Coordinates of C-alpha atoms and ligand atoms in Angstrom, one line a residue:
M1 CA -12.6 11.0 -12.4
N2 CA -15.5 13.5 -12.0
N3 CA -15.4 16.5 -9.7
V4 CA -18.6 18.0 -11.2
Y5 CA -20.7 15.5 -9.3
N6 CA -22.1 16.3 -6.0
I7 CA -21.5 13.0 -4.2
T8 CA -20.9 12.5 -0.5
A9 CA -19.5 9.1 0.4
I10 CA -20.2 7.6 3.8
I11 CA -18.0 4.7 4.7
L12 CA -19.2 2.4 7.5
A13 CA -16.2 1.3 9.5
A14 CA -17.4 1.0 13.1
G15 CA -17.7 -2.7 13.4
E16 CA -15.4 -4.8 15.6
G17 CA -14.2 -7.6 13.4
K18 CA -14.0 -10.2 16.2
R19 CA -13.2 -12.9 13.7
M20 CA -9.9 -11.2 12.8
Y21 CA -8.6 -12.2 16.2
S22 CA -6.4 -9.2 16.2
K23 CA -5.5 -6.1 18.3
V24 CA -5.7 -4.1 15.1
P25 CA -9.1 -2.7 14.3
K26 CA -10.6 -4.6 11.4
V27 CA -10.5 -1.9 8.7
L28 CA -6.9 -1.2 9.4
H29 CA -5.7 -4.6 8.2
K30 CA -3.7 -4.1 5.1
L31 CA -3.7 -5.6 1.7
C32 CA -1.3 -4.7 -1.1
G33 CA 0.2 -1.8 1.0
L34 CA -3.0 0.0 2.1
T35 CA -5.4 -0.6 4.8
M36 CA -8.8 -1.9 3.8
V37 CA -10.5 1.3 4.6
E38 CA -7.9 3.3 2.5
H39 CA -8.8 1.2 -0.5
V40 CA -12.4 2.1 0.0
I41 CA -11.6 5.8 0.6
N42 CA -9.5 5.9 -2.6
C43 CA -12.4 4.4 -4.5
A44 CA -14.7 7.2 -3.2
K45 CA -12.1 9.9 -4.0
E46 CA -11.6 8.5 -7.5
I47 CA -15.2 9.1 -8.3
G48 CA -14.9 12.7 -7.0
C49 CA -15.7 12.7 -3.3
K50 CA -13.0 15.0 -1.9
E51 CA -13.4 14.1 1.8
P52 CA -15.3 11.0 2.4
V53 CA -17.1 10.6 5.8
V54 CA -15.9 7.6 7.7
V55 CA -18.1 6.2 10.5
I56 CA -15.9 4.8 13.2
G57 CA -16.5 3.0 16.5
H58 CA -14.3 0.1 17.5
G59 CA -10.7 1.1 17.6
A60 CA -11.7 4.7 16.7
D61 CA -8.5 6.2 18.1
K62 CA -6.2 4.0 16.0
V63 CA -8.3 4.6 12.9
R64 CA -8.1 8.4 13.4
E65 CA -4.3 8.2 13.8
T66 CA -3.8 6.1 10.7
I67 CA -6.3 7.6 8.2
K68 CA -5.9 11.1 6.7
D69 CA -8.0 13.4 4.6
V70 CA -11.4 12.2 5.6
K71 CA -14.1 13.4 8.0
F72 CA -14.8 11.1 10.9
V73 CA -18.0 10.6 12.7
M74 CA -18.3 8.5 15.8
Q75 CA -20.8 5.7 16.4
E76 CA -20.4 4.9 20.1
Q77 CA -22.6 1.8 20.0
Q78 CA -23.0 -0.3 16.9
L79 CA -26.8 -0.5 16.6
G80 CA -26.9 -1.4 12.9
T81 CA -26.1 0.0 9.5
G82 CA -29.0 2.4 9.6
H83 CA -27.8 3.7 12.9
A84 CA -24.3 4.1 11.5
V85 CA -25.5 6.3 8.6
M86 CA -27.6 8.4 11.1
Q87 CA -24.3 9.4 12.7
A88 CA -23.3 11.1 9.5
D89 CA -26.6 13.0 9.3
E90 CA -24.9 16.4 9.3
Y91 CA -23.1 15.5 6.0
I92 CA -26.2 14.3 4.3
N93 CA -27.2 17.0 1.9
D94 CA -29.4 17.3 -1.2
G95 CA -26.8 15.7 -3.4
D96 CA -26.1 12.0 -4.0
I97 CA -25.0 9.9 -1.1
L98 CA -22.8 6.9 -1.7
V99 CA -22.6 4.3 1.1
L100 CA -19.7 1.9 1.1
Y101 CA -18.2 -0.5 3.7
G102 CA -14.7 -0.2 5.2
D103 CA -14.3 -3.9 4.9
T104 CA -15.0 -4.4 1.2
P105 CA -11.7 -3.3 -0.1
L106 CA -12.1 -4.8 -3.6
V107 CA -14.8 -2.4 -4.8
S108 CA -13.5 -0.4 -7.8
A109 CA -14.1 3.2 -8.8
E110 CA -15.0 1.9 -12.3
K111 CA -17.9 -0.1 -11.0
I112 CA -19.1 2.6 -8.6
N113 CA -18.9 5.1 -11.4
E114 CA -21.0 2.8 -13.7
M115 CA -23.5 2.4 -10.9
Y116 CA -23.6 6.2 -10.5
Q117 CA -24.4 6.7 -14.2
F118 CA -27.1 4.1 -13.9
H119 CA -28.5 5.7 -10.8
K120 CA -28.7 9.2 -12.4
A121 CA -30.0 7.9 -15.7
G122 CA -33.0 6.2 -14.0
N123 CA -33.5 9.1 -11.5
Y124 CA -33.8 6.4 -8.8
G125 CA -34.4 7.1 -5.1
V126 CA -31.9 4.4 -4.3
T127 CA -29.6 2.2 -6.4
V128 CA -28.3 -0.9 -4.7
L129 CA -25.2 -2.7 -5.9
T130 CA -26.1 -6.4 -6.0
A131 CA -24.6 -9.7 -7.2
D132 CA -25.7 -13.3 -7.7
L133 CA -23.9 -15.6 -5.3
D134 CA -23.9 -19.4 -5.3
D135 CA -23.8 -19.2 -1.5
P136 CA -25.9 -16.2 -0.5
A137 CA -26.1 -17.3 3.2
G138 CA -25.7 -14.4 5.6
Y139 CA -26.5 -11.6 3.1
G140 CA -29.7 -9.6 2.7
R141 CA -31.7 -11.0 -0.3
I142 CA -33.1 -8.8 -3.1
L143 CA -36.8 -9.2 -3.8
R144 CA -37.6 -7.8 -7.2
D145 CA -41.0 -6.5 -8.3
Q146 CA -42.7 -6.9 -11.7
K147 CA -40.8 -3.9 -13.2
C148 CA -37.6 -5.6 -12.1
L149 CA -37.0 -2.9 -9.6
I150 CA -36.4 -3.7 -5.9
E151 CA -39.5 -4.6 -3.9
A152 CA -37.6 -5.1 -0.6
I153 CA -34.3 -6.4 0.9
V154 CA -34.8 -9.1 3.5
E155 CA -32.1 -9.8 5.9
D156 CA -30.9 -13.4 6.2
K157 CA -32.0 -13.6 9.8
D158 CA -35.4 -12.4 8.9
A159 CA -35.9 -14.5 5.8
S160 CA -38.3 -17.3 5.2
P161 CA -37.0 -20.5 3.5
D162 CA -38.3 -19.2 0.1
V163 CA -36.5 -15.9 0.4
K164 CA -33.3 -17.7 1.5
N165 CA -33.3 -19.5 -1.9
I166 CA -32.9 -16.2 -3.6
K167 CA -29.3 -15.9 -5.0
E168 CA -29.3 -12.2 -5.6
I169 CA -27.8 -10.4 -2.6
N170 CA -27.3 -6.9 -1.3
S171 CA -23.7 -5.8 -1.3
G172 CA -24.4 -3.1 1.2
M173 CA -23.3 -0.4 -1.2
Y174 CA -25.8 2.2 -2.4
F175 CA -26.5 5.5 -4.0
F176 CA -29.2 7.5 -2.3
K177 CA -30.9 10.7 -3.1
G178 CA -29.6 12.7 -0.1
T179 CA -32.9 14.5 0.7
E180 CA -34.8 11.2 0.8
L181 CA -32.2 9.4 2.8
K182 CA -32.2 12.1 5.4
K183 CA -36.0 11.9 5.8
A184 CA -36.0 8.1 5.8
L185 CA -33.3 7.8 8.5
K186 CA -35.7 9.6 10.9
K187 CA -38.3 6.9 10.4
L188 CA -36.1 3.8 11.0
T189 CA -37.0 1.5 13.8
N190 CA -35.2 -1.5 15.2
N191 CA -38.2 -3.8 15.1
N192 CA -36.5 -6.9 13.6
A193 CA -34.8 -10.2 14.4
Q194 CA -31.5 -8.5 15.4
G195 CA -32.9 -5.4 17.1
E196 CA -30.8 -3.3 14.8
Y197 CA -31.6 -0.1 12.8
Y198 CA -31.4 -1.5 9.3
L199 CA -30.3 0.8 6.5
T200 CA -32.1 -1.5 4.2
D201 CA -35.4 -0.4 5.8
A202 CA -34.7 3.1 4.4
L203 CA -35.4 1.6 0.9
Q204 CA -39.0 0.8 1.8
I205 CA -39.6 4.3 3.1
I206 CA -38.1 6.0 0.0
K207 CA -40.1 3.7 -2.2
A208 CA -43.3 4.7 -0.3
A209 CA -42.3 8.3 -1.0
G210 CA -42.7 7.4 -4.7
Y211 CA -39.2 6.7 -5.9
G212 CA -37.9 3.7 -7.9
I213 CA -35.4 1.5 -6.0
A214 CA -33.1 -0.1 -8.5
A215 CA -30.6 -2.9 -8.4
F216 CA -27.3 -2.5 -10.2
K217 CA -26.0 -6.0 -10.6
T218 CA -22.3 -6.7 -10.9
N219 CA -21.2 -9.9 -12.6
D220 CA -17.9 -9.8 -10.7
P221 CA -18.7 -10.9 -7.1
T222 CA -15.1 -10.0 -6.0
E223 CA -16.1 -6.4 -6.2
I224 CA -18.4 -6.8 -3.2
M225 CA -16.4 -9.3 -1.3
G226 CA -16.3 -8.5 2.5
V227 CA -13.3 -9.4 4.6
N228 CA -14.2 -10.8 8.0
N229 CA -11.2 -13.0 8.9
K230 CA -7.6 -13.5 7.9
L231 CA -8.4 -16.2 5.4
Q232 CA -10.7 -13.8 3.5
L233 CA -8.0 -11.2 3.9
S234 CA -5.6 -13.5 2.1
D235 CA -8.2 -14.3 -0.6
A236 CA -8.9 -10.6 -1.1
T237 CA -5.1 -9.9 -1.2
E238 CA -4.7 -12.5 -3.9
I239 CA -7.4 -10.9 -6.0
M240 CA -6.1 -7.4 -5.6
K241 CA -2.6 -8.6 -6.3
S242 CA -3.5 -10.1 -9.6
R243 CA -5.5 -7.0 -10.6
I244 CA -2.4 -4.9 -9.8
L245 CA 0.0 -7.2 -11.7
K246 CA -2.4 -7.3 -14.6
S247 CA -2.6 -3.6 -14.9
H248 CA 1.2 -3.3 -14.9
M249 CA 1.5 -6.0 -17.6
L250 CA -1.1 -4.3 -19.7
A251 CA 0.9 -1.1 -19.4
G252 CA 4.1 -2.7 -20.7
V253 CA 5.8 -4.2 -17.7
T254 CA 7.2 -7.8 -18.1
I255 CA 6.5 -9.9 -15.1
M256 CA 8.1 -13.3 -15.4
D257 CA 6.2 -15.2 -12.7
V258 CA 3.0 -13.7 -11.5
N259 CA 2.8 -16.2 -8.7
N260 CA 6.0 -14.9 -7.2
T261 CA 5.7 -11.2 -7.6
Y262 CA 4.2 -8.8 -5.1
I263 CA 3.5 -5.2 -5.9
D264 CA 1.7 -2.7 -3.6
K265 CA -1.2 -0.7 -5.0
T266 CA 0.9 2.4 -4.4
V267 CA 3.9 1.5 -6.6
K268 CA 4.4 3.1 -9.9
I269 CA 6.3 1.3 -12.7
S270 CA 7.1 2.5 -16.2
R271 CA 7.1 0.4 -19.4
D272 CA 9.8 -2.0 -20.4
V273 CA 10.7 -2.8 -16.8
T274 CA 11.4 -6.5 -16.4
I275 CA 10.7 -8.2 -13.1
Y276 CA 12.2 -11.6 -12.3
P277 CA 10.6 -13.9 -9.8
G278 CA 10.7 -13.2 -6.1
C279 CA 10.3 -9.5 -6.2
I280 CA 8.4 -7.4 -3.6
L281 CA 7.8 -3.8 -4.4
E282 CA 6.3 -1.8 -1.6
G283 CA 5.1 1.6 -0.5
N284 CA 5.8 4.7 -2.6
T285 CA 8.3 3.0 -4.8
V286 CA 8.7 4.4 -8.3
I287 CA 10.5 2.4 -11.0
D288 CA 11.4 4.1 -14.2
E289 CA 11.8 2.5 -17.7
D290 CA 14.1 -0.3 -18.5
C291 CA 14.9 -1.3 -15.0
I292 CA 15.6 -5.0 -14.5
L293 CA 14.6 -6.2 -11.0
G294 CA 15.3 -9.5 -9.3
P295 CA 15.3 -12.3 -8.8
N296 CA 14.4 -11.9 -5.1
T297 CA 14.6 -8.2 -4.6
R298 CA 12.6 -6.2 -2.1
I299 CA 12.2 -2.5 -2.7
I300 CA 10.4 -0.3 -0.2
N301 CA 9.6 3.4 -0.7
S302 CA 12.5 3.8 -3.2
V303 CA 12.9 5.6 -6.5
L304 CA 14.8 3.9 -9.3
D305 CA 15.7 5.9 -12.3
K306 CA 15.9 4.5 -15.8
G307 CA 17.8 1.3 -16.4
V308 CA 18.7 0.3 -12.9
V309 CA 19.6 -3.3 -12.6
A310 CA 19.1 -4.8 -9.1
Q311 CA 19.3 -8.4 -8.1
N312 CA 18.9 -10.3 -4.8
S313 CA 18.9 -7.0 -2.9
V314 CA 16.9 -5.0 -0.4
M315 CA 16.4 -1.3 -0.8
I316 CA 14.6 1.0 1.7
D317 CA 13.9 4.7 1.4
S318 CA 16.6 5.2 -1.2
K319 CA 17.1 6.8 -4.6
V320 CA 19.1 5.1 -7.3
G321 CA 20.3 6.9 -10.4
E322 CA 20.1 5.9 -14.0
A323 CA 21.9 2.8 -15.1
T324 CA 23.3 2.0 -11.7
T325 CA 23.6 -1.6 -10.7
V326 CA 22.7 -2.9 -7.3
G327 CA 23.6 -6.4 -6.0
P328 CA 23.6 -9.3 -6.0
F329 CA 23.1 -9.2 -2.2
A330 CA 23.3 -5.5 -1.5
Y331 CA 21.4 -3.9 1.3
L332 CA 20.4 -0.2 1.0
R333 CA 19.1 0.9 4.3
P334 CA 17.2 4.2 4.5
G335 CA 18.4 7.5 3.3
N336 CA 20.7 6.9 0.3
V337 CA 21.0 9.0 -2.8
I338 CA 23.0 7.1 -5.4
G339 CA 24.1 8.7 -8.6
K340 CA 24.0 7.5 -12.2
H341 CA 26.1 4.6 -13.6
A342 CA 27.3 3.7 -10.2
K343 CA 27.9 0.2 -8.9
I344 CA 26.8 -1.1 -5.6
G345 CA 28.1 -4.7 -5.7
D346 CA 27.7 -7.8 -3.7
F347 CA 27.6 -7.7 0.1
V348 CA 27.6 -3.9 0.2
E349 CA 25.6 -2.2 2.9
M350 CA 24.8 1.4 2.6
K351 CA 22.9 3.7 4.9
N352 CA 22.1 7.5 5.0
S353 CA 24.8 8.2 2.3
N354 CA 25.3 10.1 -0.9
F355 CA 27.2 8.2 -3.5
G356 CA 28.1 10.0 -6.7
D357 CA 27.9 9.2 -10.4
H358 CA 30.2 6.5 -11.8
S359 CA 31.4 5.6 -8.3
K360 CA 31.8 2.0 -7.3
A361 CA 31.7 -0.2 -4.2
S362 CA 32.0 -3.5 -5.9
H363 CA 32.2 -5.8 -3.0
L364 CA 32.1 -6.3 0.8
T365 CA 31.8 -2.7 1.8
Y366 CA 30.0 -0.7 4.5
V367 CA 29.1 2.8 3.6
G368 CA 27.3 4.5 6.5
D369 CA 26.7 8.3 7.0
A370 CA 29.1 9.0 4.1
D371 CA 29.2 11.6 1.3
V372 CA 31.1 9.9 -1.5
G373 CA 31.7 12.0 -4.7
S374 CA 31.8 10.9 -8.3
N375 CA 34.3 8.5 -9.9
V376 CA 35.3 7.1 -6.6
N377 CA 36.4 3.6 -6.3
L378 CA 35.9 1.8 -3.0
G379 CA 38.0 -1.4 -2.8
C380 CA 36.9 -4.6 -1.3
G381 CA 36.4 -4.4 2.5
V382 CA 36.2 -0.6 2.9
V383 CA 34.5 0.4 6.0
F384 CA 33.1 3.8 6.9
V385 CA 33.6 3.6 10.7
N386 CA 30.7 5.9 11.5
Y387 CA 29.9 4.9 15.1
D388 CA 32.2 5.4 18.1
G389 CA 30.0 3.6 20.5
K390 CA 28.2 6.8 21.5
K391 CA 27.5 8.9 18.4
K392 CA 27.4 8.6 14.7
S393 CA 29.5 10.9 12.5
R394 CA 29.8 11.6 8.8
S395 CA 32.7 11.2 6.5
T396 CA 33.4 12.6 3.1
V397 CA 35.3 11.1 0.2
E398 CA 35.6 13.6 -2.7
D399 CA 35.6 13.0 -6.4
N400 CA 38.0 10.8 -8.2
C401 CA 39.5 9.2 -5.1
F402 CA 40.7 5.6 -5.0
V403 CA 40.2 3.9 -1.7
G404 CA 42.2 0.7 -1.5
C405 CA 41.0 -2.6 -0.1
N406 CA 40.3 -3.0 3.6
V407 CA 40.5 0.7 4.4
N408 CA 38.8 2.0 7.5
L409 CA 37.7 5.6 7.4
V410 CA 37.1 6.7 11.0
A411 CA 34.5 9.4 11.1
P412 CA 34.5 12.3 11.0
V413 CA 37.1 12.5 8.3
T414 CA 37.4 14.0 4.9
V415 CA 39.4 12.7 2.0
K416 CA 39.9 15.5 -0.5
K417 CA 39.6 14.9 -4.2
D418 CA 42.0 13.0 -6.4
S419 CA 43.6 11.2 -3.5
Y420 CA 44.7 7.6 -3.2
I421 CA 44.4 5.6 0.0
A422 CA 46.6 2.6 0.2
A423 CA 45.1 -0.8 1.0
G424 CA 44.9 -1.6 4.7
T425 CA 45.1 2.0 5.8
T426 CA 43.1 3.3 8.7
I427 CA 42.3 6.9 8.1
T428 CA 41.8 9.1 11.2
K429 CA 42.9 12.4 9.9
D430 CA 41.8 14.4 6.8
V431 CA 43.6 13.7 3.6
P432 CA 44.7 16.7 1.5
E433 CA 43.8 16.9 -2.2
G434 CA 45.9 14.8 -4.6
S435 CA 47.7 12.8 -1.8
L436 CA 48.7 9.3 -1.3
S437 CA 47.9 8.2 2.2
I438 CA 49.3 5.0 3.8
G439 CA 48.7 4.2 7.4
R440 CA 49.8 0.7 8.2
A441 CA 52.8 -1.1 9.8
R442 CA 55.7 -1.5 7.5
Q443 CA 56.3 -5.0 6.3
E444 CA 59.3 -6.9 7.4
N445 CA 60.6 -10.1 5.7
K446 CA 62.8 -12.3 7.9
E447 CA 64.6 -14.6 5.4
D448 CA 65.2 -18.2 6.2
W449 CA 63.1 -17.9 9.2
M450 CA 61.1 -21.0 8.4
K451 CA 64.2 -23.2 8.3
K452 CA 65.1 -22.2 11.8
F453 CA 61.6 -22.6 13.0
K454 CA 61.4 -26.2 11.9
Ligands
UD1_501 C1 -25.5 -5.7 5.8 C2 -26.9 -5.5 5.1 C3 -27.1 -6.8 4.2 C4 -26.0 -7.0 3.3 C5 -24.7 -7.0 4.0 C6 -23.5 -7.0 3.0 C7 -28.2 -4.2 6.6 C8 -29.3 -4.3 7.6 N1 -27.9 -5.4 6.1 O1 -25.6 -6.8 6.6 O2 -28.4 -6.7 3.6 O3 -26.2 -8.2 2.5 O4 -24.5 -5.9 4.8 O5 -22.4 -7.3 3.7 O6 -27.7 -3.2 6.3 N2 -21.4 -1.3 10.6 C9 -21.2 -0.1 11.4 N3 -22.0 0.1 12.4 C10 -23.0 -0.7 12.7 C11 -23.2 -1.9 12.0 C12 -22.4 -2.1 10.9 O7 -20.3 0.7 11.1 O8 -23.7 -0.5 13.7 C13 -20.5 -1.5 9.5 C14 -19.6 -2.7 9.7 O9 -18.4 -2.4 10.3 C15 -19.5 -3.2 8.3 C16 -20.7 -2.8 7.6 O10 -21.3 -1.8 8.4 O11 -18.4 -2.6 7.6 C17 -21.7 -3.9 7.5 O12 -22.0 -4.5 8.7 P1 -22.4 -6.0 8.9 O13 -22.8 -6.2 10.3 O14 -21.3 -6.8 8.4 O15 -23.6 -6.1 7.9 P2 -25.0 -6.8 8.1 O16 -25.8 -5.9 9.0 O17 -24.8 -8.2 8.6
CA502 CA1 -24.6 -7.8 11.4

């Protein structure tokens, strides 16, 4: 969005997340294809923070393994949000510091950018993202002064009954003037109900230094929604999912049933794509114009060129060329590159194979570790016998071959171009160009045999 800004993002992600009841560190739980903390990191990157600083603690090793292109700082003991930010002190410069939480994945770059504009326009020492909640329990409450700036933030556990009645809450997301934050962190104490170093106390200190502390209130509480358990994870997923579907629909994608369509944040879809119910599009999937997907099709990390029609199928790590049809009931396992105008019909399984333009496997076929040219017809029941019990081998069927029904191609074997393999043949030797190959027992007819038998 803006790389002229001097913003450093600090993302707090050291908390344990006990209520997830999981071996997985809290911020690594996924929604719509990315971990919670990745959503937050992407938000920071979108507003121009090249390498956000992520404060880690619980499950730090796993977080380091999973998350890329950020700077990590370690918070060995979780002594509060202020203490967490102190760990990032070396990165706090005289620019603007954005604090986000690793467990509030629905925060959007649009909102943070609006907040930033507001923060700069008012030349505030701190701007706090706030919201009015019907049930503010558990959150820090915003106390406003006469100028409608922030007087103080009082933690729920430190709040009097009057303060508890305040509906406006602290989201925990802020912009700070870096120089003031740096000074304020040095003065924080843990003299409060929880014995924690509260980041919210920095506001008081910056205010005392003569700066205005402002609230930037969002009217969309989903933006600030924290995820503490699997139920909230599901709620957040639902919200993110509908945002994703909405953005695709507004960009020209037809989605027949929004309640039965799942699209990861990372998926790209062009206009005039139609999605029938029951589709799940995941990972780095890219769908070009005019594709018709579903019903009930799962596509993972795959690239579909223009006009692909796929129904009731599964595709993983594969590439499918223009106007090719897939399914119903096809299974593309990883590593296929399928050409244009090809047909992968019903009950066809394909793995780690190349399959040329205008080639067809219309039904009941296994294509594994194969290089199939263009204009090849694979009859019903063809099997690429790629595994001898110990190792996998590749086979090749060159352009314009006709492979009859129920043919086994025992790898490694090559069928040269323009050849014809008779039905029922088991190919164990290479087939020269332009040949007919038949390998099956000759048929014998014993006439009148039935009469004698009876
Ligand atoms: C904090 C705010 C509160 C606000 C609320 C919004 C303070 C003192 N209070 O509450 O006003 O309404 O967030 O959710 O800041 N974390 C660390 N290290 C720590 C402590 C926390 O990394 O030592 C991380 C957590 O993983 C989490 C985030 O900071 O992502 C917030 O921590 P949490 O304990 O949920 O917030 P509170 O302190 O309860
Ligand atoms: Ca807490």
